[in-house]
Phi, psi and omega in degrees: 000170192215165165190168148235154135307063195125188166188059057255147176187168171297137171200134186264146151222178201216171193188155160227132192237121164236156174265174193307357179251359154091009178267160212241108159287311168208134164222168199208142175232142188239154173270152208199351188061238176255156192174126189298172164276009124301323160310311168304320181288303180284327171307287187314338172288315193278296164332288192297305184317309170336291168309319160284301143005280197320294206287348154096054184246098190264326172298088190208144192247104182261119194223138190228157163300305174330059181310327153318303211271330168277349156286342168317294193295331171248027167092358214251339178235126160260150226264127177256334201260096183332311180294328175293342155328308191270353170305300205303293184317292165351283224270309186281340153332274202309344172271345181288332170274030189246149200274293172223166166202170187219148139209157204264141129281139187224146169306114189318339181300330183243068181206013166311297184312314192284286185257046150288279153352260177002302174311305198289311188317309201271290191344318173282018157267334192280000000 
């Protein structure tokens, strides 16, 4: 997940890593400063790819509140918005070394943690 404060404004992002039984291996939220929330939103995407790679995880099912960034990643938007380009490149660099990967759009409600976090991130700056 991603969020800004502003748009562009301080902004954070997040990740949740779960295993195949919906249990929470790990998540982490990071402060990224100004930046849009798509920007914010693709960082969280990258991370968590980062992260699984790191945990030897070839298999992954991503689902983010962003319809945007997820339609993006599946060929369904083309990346128009300059600044979002090398997030977009990043991320798809980075799906090619997974055995398989998928993404989903999810309704932000089954996405709380994740933008909790976020929340808890730009708070503690405050």
């Amino acid at each position: 997940d991603g969020g800004s404060r502003g748009n562009p404004g301080k902004s954070a992002c997040a990740y949740v890593i779960c295993n195949q039984s919906d249990e929470v291996i790990e998540d982490s939220g990071f402060y990224m400063g100004l930046a849009t929330n798509n920007q914010a939103e693709y960082l969280g995407v990258q991370k968590a790819l980062e992260r699984a790679q790191e945990l030897g995880i070839d298999e992954v099912k991503l689902f983010s509140d962003s319809q945007l960034i997820v339609n993006q990643l599946k060929g369904v938007y083309k990346v128009k918005n300059v600044e979002l380009a090398p997030y977009y490149q990043k991320v798809k660099s980075l799906s090619e070394s997974f055995k398989s990967i998928s993404f989903t759009h999810i309704p932000r409600e089954m996405n709380k943690l994740a933008d909790q976090l976020v929340n808890d991130t730009l708070d503690s700056l405050e």
